[in-house]
Amino acid sequence: MAGVDVGFPRPDCARAAVVVLRYPDLTLCEQVVIEQQVDFPYRTGLLAYRELPAVLAAVARLSTQPNLFLCDGQGTAHPRRFGIACHLGVLLDCAAIGVGKTRLSGRYQQLGEQRGARAPLMVADEQVGYALRSRQGCNPLYVSAGHRISQESAAEWVMRCCRQFKLPETTRCAHRLASG
DNA sequence: GCGACAG
DNA sequence: ATCTTGTCGC
């Protein structure tokens, strides 16, 4: 499984990181970090147009072929049901999950405090994902399907990737390379 | 018209 | 996302 993230060392420079971790031990198998100029500005709902080009360039340099991608940002929990995880999944023709740290679309009812507790993310009568408590004492993660995966499986895979922390190990590893 | 608004 | 110190809680 793979994790992708993008950092901006300079306002016009995107640093994309892709990591491939082996399941179930979640040990690092491969990593790629690239930098390239960005032209598209950040716009709520259009994140893919700003971050995906760099991510795709990094993925292209991978020697391993991941069977699942965890992205920073939404999948179907998006105003047009097509967040960055959907874009990535379609373009790479691979399963993808959207993992947002904050909410974009959808409302949900209060969920349990225990790790693993979850509540459907709803837009009118349509479920667009899940608010998922990956760690006790933390705000929930907003998980939604990106491509070739169900919402239920997406939530399960995210939990499998979360160990000691709120964020999936894939995301933490990629974020460390792209930013901190 | 007002508020919300991934990274 | 990025700029930044101390602080509260498990």
XYZ file of N, CA and C (backbone and C1' of nucleotides) in Angstrom:
659
model
N 0.835 -1.191 0.000
C 0.000 0.000 0.000
C 0.873 1.245 0.000
N 0.335 2.334 -0.567
C 1.130 3.551 -0.681
C 0.477 4.753 -0.014
N 1.326 5.716 0.350
C 0.840 6.944 0.965
C 1.443 8.086 0.172
N 0.661 9.131 -0.077
C 1.182 10.279 -0.816
C 0.887 11.560 -0.042
N 1.790 12.530 -0.174
C 1.564 13.826 0.467
C 2.399 14.882 -0.253
N 1.988 16.126 -0.116
C 2.683 17.221 -0.787
C 2.959 18.356 0.196
N 4.182 18.878 0.119
C 4.559 19.993 0.977
C 4.995 21.122 0.065
N 5.105 22.342 0.621
C 5.503 23.489 -0.200
C 6.648 24.242 0.451
N 7.871 23.830 0.152
C 9.043 24.503 0.710
C 9.080 25.971 0.315
N 8.504 26.279 -0.844
C 8.362 27.644 -1.346
C 6.960 27.723 -1.924
N 6.358 28.895 -1.929
C 4.987 29.048 -2.425
C 4.730 28.473 -3.819
N 5.743 28.506 -4.666
C 5.544 28.014 -6.029
C 6.244 26.696 -6.315
N 6.673 26.027 -5.253
C 7.360 24.748 -5.431
C 6.677 23.650 -4.641
N 6.282 22.605 -5.351
C 5.616 21.477 -4.691
C 6.617 20.345 -4.493
N 6.650 19.799 -3.294
C 7.512 18.652 -2.999
C 6.572 17.475 -2.711
N 6.519 16.554 -3.644
C 5.630 15.403 -3.491
C 6.391 14.181 -2.998
N 5.803 13.478 -2.069
C 6.414 12.266 -1.520
C 5.447 11.092 -1.663
N 5.994 9.974 -2.098
C 5.205 8.745 -2.217
C 5.982 7.663 -1.484
N 5.291 6.951 -0.620
C 5.947 5.861 0.101
C 5.151 4.577 -0.101
N 5.848 3.474 -0.166
C 5.185 2.179 -0.310
C 5.526 1.391 0.950
N 4.497 0.998 1.674
C 4.691 0.221 2.896
C 4.139 -1.181 2.678
N 4.766 -2.143 3.307
C 4.317 -3.532 3.174
C 3.287 -3.807 4.271
N 2.239 -4.506 3.893
C 1.193 -4.854 4.847
C 1.338 -6.329 5.201
N 1.137 -6.719 6.455
C 0.613 -5.920 7.568
C 1.661 -5.288 8.477
N 2.904 -5.500 8.234
C 3.915 -4.933 9.130
C 4.135 -3.434 8.961
N 3.669 -2.895 7.816
C 3.812 -1.466 7.544
C 5.263 -0.982 7.567
N 6.132 -1.817 7.070
C 7.543 -1.404 6.978
C 7.751 -0.753 5.616
N 8.699 0.178 5.578
C 8.949 0.920 4.343
C 9.638 0.072 3.277
N 9.044 0.042 2.088
C 9.613 -0.737 0.979
C 10.310 0.190 -0.012
N 9.672 1.320 -0.283
C 10.244 2.242 -1.258
C 9.715 3.652 -1.031
N 10.516 4.626 -1.419
C 10.074 6.018 -1.279
C 10.627 6.864 -2.414
N 9.831 7.839 -2.841
C 10.255 8.744 -3.912
C 9.832 10.161 -3.518
N 10.757 11.100 -3.679
C 10.450 12.494 -3.379
C 10.894 13.332 -4.578
N 10.033 14.159 -5.083
C 10.382 15.015 -6.228
C 9.879 16.436 -5.951
N 10.481 17.390 -6.647
C 10.037 18.776 -6.508
C 9.783 19.315 -7.901
N 8.745 20.104 -8.030
C 8.468 20.730 -9.315
C 7.632 21.979 -9.097
N 7.693 22.865 -10.051
C 6.975 24.132 -9.919
C 5.463 23.906 -9.982
N 4.745 24.718 -9.239
C 3.282 24.632 -9.248
C 2.730 25.923 -9.824
N 1.700 25.785 -10.640
C 1.098 26.958 -11.259
C -0.313 27.210 -10.735
N -1.029 26.135 -10.499
C -2.418 26.239 -10.055
C -2.506 26.649 -8.586
N -3.341 27.630 -8.264
C -3.502 28.096 -6.876
C -4.397 27.154 -6.073
N -4.323 27.275 -4.773
C -5.190 26.430 -3.952
C -6.598 26.990 -4.031
N -7.559 26.114 -4.299
C -8.963 26.487 -4.338
C -9.732 25.357 -3.699
N -10.572 25.720 -2.744
C -11.362 24.682 -2.101
C -12.119 23.921 -3.187
N -12.002 22.603 -3.158
C -12.705 21.782 -4.139
C -11.885 21.479 -5.376
N -10.754 22.153 -5.539
C -9.913 21.929 -6.725
C -8.496 21.507 -6.339
N -8.348 20.914 -5.181
C -7.027 20.515 -4.683
C -6.226 19.642 -5.641
N -6.901 18.764 -6.339
C -6.204 17.852 -7.258
C -5.434 18.593 -8.341
N -5.993 19.702 -8.800
C -5.333 20.446 -9.875
C -4.040 21.103 -9.402
N -3.920 21.282 -8.114
C -2.717 21.907 -7.555
C -1.688 20.866 -7.136
N -2.155 19.793 -6.486
C -1.217 18.811 -5.933
C -0.965 17.541 -6.738
N -1.942 17.144 -7.536
C -1.776 15.872 -8.240
C -0.652 15.792 -9.275
N -0.385 16.849 -10.022
C 0.703 16.763 -11.016
C 2.014 16.292 -10.381
N 2.378 16.886 -9.271
C 3.633 16.512 -8.601
C 3.556 15.084 -8.073
N 2.394 14.718 -7.550
C 2.225 13.365 -7.009
C 2.385 12.340 -8.127
N 1.780 12.591 -9.271
C 1.863 11.654 -10.390
C 3.302 11.521 -10.879
N 4.033 12.623 -10.848
C 5.432 12.587 -11.290
C 6.235 11.692 -10.340
N 5.924 11.776 -9.071
C 6.632 10.952 -8.079
C 6.256 9.483 -8.240
N 4.974 9.215 -8.410
C 4.501 7.834 -8.567
C 5.120 7.186 -9.807
N 5.306 7.987 -10.839
C 5.879 7.466 -12.083
C 7.289 6.940 -11.882
N 7.960 7.437 -10.874
C 9.338 6.999 -10.603
C 9.416 5.816 -9.656
N 8.277 5.296 -9.283
C 8.238 4.133 -8.394
C 8.598 2.873 -9.171
N 9.345 1.993 -8.546
C 9.687 0.741 -9.211
C 8.702 -0.334 -8.770
N 8.021 -0.079 -7.663
C 7.023 -1.012 -7.138
C 5.638 -0.549 -7.613
N 4.707 -1.467 -7.707
C 3.350 -1.124 -8.112
C 2.396 -1.335 -6.946
N 2.036 -0.241 -6.248
C 1.127 -0.341 -5.099
C -0.256 -0.809 -5.559
N -0.962 -1.505 -4.680
C -2.317 -1.930 -5.045
C -3.357 -1.042 -4.368
N -2.882 -0.134 -3.515
C -3.810 0.771 -2.826
C -3.099 2.060 -2.420
N -3.765 3.184 -2.669
C -3.196 4.485 -2.307
C -4.052 5.183 -1.249
N -3.391 5.737 -0.252
C -4.089 6.527 0.756
C -3.670 7.975 0.494
N -4.656 8.814 0.242
C -4.363 10.220 -0.068
C -4.748 11.178 1.038
N -4.064 12.311 1.077
C -4.384 13.384 2.011
C -5.479 14.190 1.333
N -6.673 14.149 1.901
C -7.762 14.874 1.264
C -8.933 13.926 1.002
N -9.988 14.472 0.477
C -11.202 13.663 0.290
C -11.249 12.825 -0.978
N -12.148 11.850 -0.915
C -12.433 11.014 -2.080
C -13.802 11.503 -2.545
N -14.832 10.745 -2.260
C -16.186 11.152 -2.651
C -16.820 12.156 -1.691
N -16.196 12.389 -0.543
C -16.744 13.363 0.410
C -16.363 14.765 -0.077
N -16.851 15.090 -1.233
C -16.465 16.296 -1.955
C -17.712 16.917 -2.593
N -17.731 18.243 -2.787
C -18.916 18.910 -3.354
C -19.437 18.261 -4.629
N -18.540 17.773 -5.457
C -18.960 17.116 -6.705
C -18.671 15.626 -6.652
N -18.471 15.135 -5.446
C -18.191 13.697 -5.214
C -16.935 13.242 -5.944
N -15.979 14.116 -6.111
C -14.776 13.734 -6.832
C -13.548 14.480 -6.326
N -13.110 14.128 -5.148
C -11.927 14.747 -4.571
C -10.637 14.173 -5.129
N -9.524 14.617 -4.568
C -8.202 14.236 -5.070
C -7.952 12.726 -5.095
N -8.545 12.000 -4.165
C -8.346 10.544 -4.136
C -9.029 9.883 -5.334
N -10.117 10.477 -5.794
C -10.820 9.942 -6.960
C -9.984 10.209 -8.214
N -9.465 11.408 -8.312
C -8.633 11.770 -9.463
C -7.438 10.827 -9.560
N -6.751 10.664 -8.434
C -5.560 9.814 -8.420
C -5.898 8.371 -8.792
N -6.951 7.849 -8.213
C -7.337 6.475 -8.491
C -7.649 6.236 -9.961
N -8.411 7.151 -10.543
C -8.790 7.007 -11.949
C -7.564 7.117 -12.856
N -6.748 8.134 -12.624
C -5.573 8.341 -13.474
C -4.546 7.228 -13.367
N -4.457 6.603 -12.191
C -3.497 5.508 -12.020
C -4.171 4.157 -12.206
N -5.484 4.190 -12.380
C -6.246 2.962 -12.540
C -5.943 2.020 -11.374
N -6.076 2.547 -10.177
C -5.740 1.782 -8.970
C -6.691 2.144 -7.830
N -6.821 1.256 -6.864
C -7.685 1.534 -5.719
C -7.106 2.701 -4.922
N -7.988 3.571 -4.450
C -7.531 4.737 -3.696
C -8.559 5.130 -2.631
N -8.028 5.660 -1.531
C -8.873 6.078 -0.407
C -8.552 7.530 -0.059
N -9.591 8.290 0.268
C -9.392 9.676 0.671
C -9.408 9.733 2.195
N -8.385 10.354 2.767
C -8.303 10.489 4.225
C -8.109 11.969 4.550
N -9.176 12.623 4.978
C -9.084 14.035 5.300
C -8.955 14.270 6.793
N -8.173 15.283 7.157
C -8.011 15.617 8.574
C -9.125 16.565 9.001
N -9.677 17.265 8.046
C -10.803 18.161 8.342
C -11.893 17.879 7.315
N -13.094 18.318 7.630
C -14.252 18.020 6.813
C -14.427 19.011 5.657
N -14.906 18.495 4.564
C -15.185 19.358 3.407
C -16.691 19.308 3.160
N -17.196 18.109 2.891
C -18.628 17.925 2.659
C -19.198 16.890 3.618
N -20.486 17.025 3.866
C -21.159 16.022 4.673
C -21.299 16.383 6.145
N -22.308 15.816 6.752
C -22.551 16.029 8.180
C -22.660 14.652 8.795
N -22.429 14.617 10.091
C -22.483 13.303 10.759
C -22.907 13.471 12.202
N -23.420 12.404 12.748
C -23.867 12.448 14.131
C -22.689 12.104 15.033
N -22.788 12.546 16.244
C -21.729 12.304 17.214
C -21.343 10.820 17.238
N -20.040 10.565 17.283
C -19.599 9.169 17.292
C -18.956 8.820 18.629
N -18.814 7.526 18.879
C -18.229 7.072 20.133
C -16.812 7.571 20.336
N -16.349 7.522 21.558
C -15.001 7.975 21.900
C -13.944 6.898 21.662
N -14.358 5.659 21.577
C -13.406 4.573 21.402
C -12.764 4.541 20.020
N -11.555 4.054 19.984
C -10.837 3.887 18.720
C -11.672 2.955 17.848
N -11.867 3.323 16.605
C -12.648 2.483 15.697
C -14.091 2.944 15.552
N -14.530 3.822 16.442
C -15.914 4.303 16.363
C -16.071 5.109 15.077
N -17.252 5.008 14.463
C -17.454 5.746 13.226
C -18.910 6.117 13.022
N -19.124 7.126 12.185
C -20.478 7.592 11.883
C -20.510 7.945 10.404
N -21.596 7.610 9.723
C -21.705 7.894 8.288
C -21.630 9.402 8.025
N -20.923 9.764 6.966
C -20.836 11.170 6.540
C -21.961 11.294 5.516
N -22.932 12.137 5.813
C -24.092 12.249 4.937
C -24.273 13.609 4.267
N -24.715 13.561 3.020
C -25.065 14.758 2.275
C -26.489 14.452 1.838
N -27.432 15.121 2.435
C -28.839 14.814 2.210
C -29.043 13.349 2.602
N -29.536 12.529 1.688
C -29.757 11.125 2.037
C -28.668 10.218 1.489
N -27.601 10.820 1.036
C -26.510 10.035 0.448
C -25.298 9.963 1.370
N -24.786 8.743 1.557
C -23.594 8.620 2.382
C -22.372 8.821 1.489
N -21.504 9.773 1.875
C -20.319 10.058 1.070
C -19.032 9.564 1.719
N -19.154 9.002 2.915
C -17.959 8.492 3.583
C -18.215 8.231 5.051
N -17.154 8.285 5.837
C -17.284 8.043 7.276
C -16.439 9.015 8.073
N -16.953 9.373 9.248
C -16.159 10.147 10.209
C -15.637 8.984 11.045
N -14.339 8.826 11.124
C -13.739 7.668 11.791
C -12.751 8.047 12.891
N -13.011 7.524 14.072
C -12.114 7.810 15.201
C -10.945 6.816 15.183
N -9.842 7.238 14.597
C -8.680 6.354 14.468
C -7.896 6.229 15.765
N -8.156 7.169 16.686
C -7.459 7.107 17.965
C -8.301 7.791 19.035
N -8.360 7.178 20.179
C -9.158 7.730 21.275
C -8.606 9.108 21.690
N -9.494 10.013 21.950
C -9.057 11.333 22.382
C -8.694 12.275 21.253
N -8.894 11.842 20.012
C -8.578 12.698 18.866
C -9.830 12.963 18.041
N -9.803 14.051 17.271
C -10.932 14.326 16.386
C -10.912 13.237 15.324
N -12.077 12.979 14.724
C -12.139 11.905 13.719
C -11.458 12.255 12.399
N -11.220 11.221 11.633
C -10.642 11.348 10.301
C -11.870 11.293 9.385
N -11.775 11.894 8.217
C -12.890 11.859 7.276
C -12.469 10.958 6.128
N -12.983 9.754 6.154
C -12.597 8.740 5.183
C -13.664 8.527 4.109
N -13.233 8.535 2.867
C -14.189 8.285 1.785
C -13.509 7.522 0.658
N -14.325 6.860 -0.139
C -13.790 6.059 -1.239
C -13.213 6.975 -2.315
N -12.078 6.564 -2.864
C -11.481 7.332 -3.945
C -11.795 6.647 -5.257
N -11.422 5.375 -5.338
C -11.628 4.628 -6.577
C -11.493 3.130 -6.300
N -12.345 2.354 -6.938
C -12.268 0.892 -6.812
C -12.254 0.353 -5.382
N -13.055 0.944 -4.525
C -13.143 0.453 -3.148
C -14.454 0.948 -2.547
N -15.000 0.197 -1.625
C -16.253 0.611 -0.981
C -15.922 1.478 0.224
N -16.911 2.186 0.705
C -16.695 3.050 1.866
C -16.343 2.210 3.083
N -16.972 1.044 3.178
C -16.709 0.177 4.324
C -15.257 -0.324 4.299
N -14.838 -0.782 3.135
C -13.464 -1.269 3.016
C -12.483 -0.133 3.258
N -12.842 1.042 2.787
C -11.948 2.192 2.953
C -11.722 2.437 4.450
N -12.805 2.436 5.197
C -12.693 2.682 6.649
C -11.869 1.575 7.313
N -12.087 0.344 6.874
C -11.350 -0.777 7.468
C -9.861 -0.689 7.174
N -9.525 -0.336 5.939
C -8.111 -0.229 5.580
C -7.417 0.904 6.313
N -8.150 1.981 6.507
C -7.550 3.115 7.226
C -7.250 2.690 8.666
N -8.190 1.973 9.266
C -7.941 1.510 10.647
C -6.756 0.556 10.696
N -6.620 -0.261 9.685
C -5.503 -1.217 9.661
C -4.171 -0.487 9.539
N -4.199 0.677 8.941
C -2.961 1.449 8.762
C -2.663 2.380 9.924
N -3.635 2.549 10.823
C -3.408 3.404 11.990
C -2.933 2.551 13.156
N -1.755 2.872 13.660
C -1.223 2.100 14.771
C -1.289 2.911 16.062
N -0.196 3.583 16.342
C -0.134 4.328 17.588
C -0.638 5.764 17.492
N -0.846 6.224 16.271
C -1.242 7.617 16.098
C -2.550 7.812 15.344
N -2.972 9.050 15.333
C -4.247 9.383 14.670
C -4.191 9.148 13.160
N -3.080 9.544 12.551
C -2.960 9.394 11.104
C -2.388 8.047 10.688
N -2.772 7.565 9.520
C -2.275 6.265 9.020
C -0.751 6.347 8.892
N -0.066 5.251 9.076
C 1.392 5.228 8.962
C 1.842 5.668 7.566
N 1.055 5.353 6.576
C 1.379 5.745 5.197
C 1.448 7.274 5.099
N 0.429 7.906 5.642
C 0.354 9.363 5.608
C 1.479 9.989 6.425
N 1.732 9.464 7.588
C 2.783 9.998 8.460
C 4.158 9.917 7.788
N 4.379 8.801 7.156
C 5.667 8.585 6.499
C 5.844 9.536 5.313
N 4.800 9.669 4.502
C 4.873 10.559 3.337
C 4.976 12.014 3.777
N 4.232 12.362 4.800
C 4.228 13.740 5.298
C 5.616 14.134 5.818
N 6.275 13.219 6.464
C 7.608 13.469 7.004
C 8.590 13.816 5.888
N 8.445 13.147 4.767
C 9.332 13.394 3.628
C 8.967 14.659 2.860
N 7.661 14.921 2.773
C 7.229 16.096 2.016
C 7.375 17.394 2.797
N 7.244 17.283 4.109
C 7.348 18.487 4.945
C 8.420 18.316 6.022
N 7.923 18.192 7.284
C 8.856 18.087 8.428
C 10.091 17.347 8.080
P -28.130 39.916 -2.245
O -28.017 39.423 -0.736
C -28.813 40.160 0.217
C -28.599 39.562 1.575
C -27.119 39.383 1.921
O -26.911 39.715 3.283
C -28.201 37.262 1.953
P -25.432 39.330 3.882
O -25.620 37.844 4.375
C -26.504 37.558 5.463
C -25.977 36.384 6.259
C -24.452 36.417 6.417
O -24.066 35.961 7.698
C -25.082 34.475 5.208
P -22.490 35.794 7.995
O -22.257 34.214 7.974
C -23.197 33.356 8.610
C -22.795 31.909 8.382
C -21.301 31.630 8.588
O -21.153 30.358 9.189
C -21.897 31.062 6.389
P -19.685 29.890 9.691
O -19.468 28.490 8.945
C -20.074 28.261 7.705
C -19.609 26.969 7.095
C -18.103 26.689 7.217
O -17.863 25.290 7.174
C -18.640 27.271 4.976
P -16.368 24.784 7.505
O -15.579 24.862 6.122
C -15.948 23.993 5.071
C -15.144 24.339 3.839
C -13.665 24.635 4.108
O -12.863 23.919 3.182
C -14.603 26.297 2.749
P -11.317 23.624 3.572
O -11.054 22.110 3.182
C -11.482 21.060 4.054
C -10.697 19.809 3.762
C -9.187 19.981 3.844
O -8.621 18.765 4.306
C -9.739 19.269 1.717
P -7.306 18.755 5.123
O -6.163 19.087 4.084
C -5.910 18.193 3.009
C -4.807 18.762 2.101
C -3.573 19.184 2.886
O -2.438 18.418 2.527
C -4.355 20.999 1.505
P -0.849 20.328 6.100
O -0.891 21.351 4.900
C -0.507 20.897 3.631
C 0.318 21.954 2.936
C 1.320 22.606 3.893
O 2.639 22.700 3.364
C -0.251 24.222 3.065
P 3.808 22.789 4.425
O 3.835 24.358 4.739
C 3.974 25.292 3.680
C 4.180 26.664 4.288
C 4.916 26.607 5.630
O 5.929 27.596 5.702
C 2.825 27.698 5.884
P 6.897 27.539 6.951
O 6.462 28.834 7.758
C 6.262 30.066 7.064
C 5.932 31.140 8.088
C 6.603 30.932 9.444
O 7.090 32.171 9.951
C 4.246 31.058 9.715
P 8.228 32.164 10.973
O 7.404 31.829 12.281
C 7.810 30.829 13.200
C 7.103 31.074 14.508
C 7.532 30.111 15.605
O 7.567 30.778 16.843
C 5.223 29.867 15.224
P 8.400 30.035 17.964
O 7.444 30.146 19.234
C 7.466 31.321 20.010
C 7.029 30.984 21.419
C 7.783 29.809 22.028
O 8.042 30.057 23.415
C 5.463 29.290 21.845
P 8.381 28.857 24.371
O 7.011 28.785 25.186
C 6.256 29.996 25.332
C 4.855 29.654 25.798
C 4.827 28.764 27.037
O 3.779 29.183 27.902
C 3.742 27.658 25.212
P 3.512 28.378 29.246
O 2.365 27.370 28.790
C 1.195 27.892 28.158
C 0.169 26.785 27.995
C 0.115 25.810 29.172
O -1.247 25.482 29.435
C 0.455 24.625 27.156
P -1.623 25.157 30.966
O -2.775 24.082 30.766
C -3.776 24.303 29.761
C -4.229 22.959 29.198
C -4.370 21.859 30.263
O -5.591 21.152 30.067
C -2.984 21.108 28.509
P -6.036 20.123 31.183
O -5.807 18.740 30.446
C -6.575 18.421 29.276
C -6.185 17.039 28.781
C -6.148 15.972 29.877
O -6.633 14.746 29.348
C -4.030 16.112 28.852
P -6.976 13.600 30.414
O -6.389 12.304 29.717
C -6.682 12.025 28.339
C -5.647 11.046 27.791
C -5.384 9.843 28.711
O -5.125 8.684 27.922
C -3.383 11.017 28.391
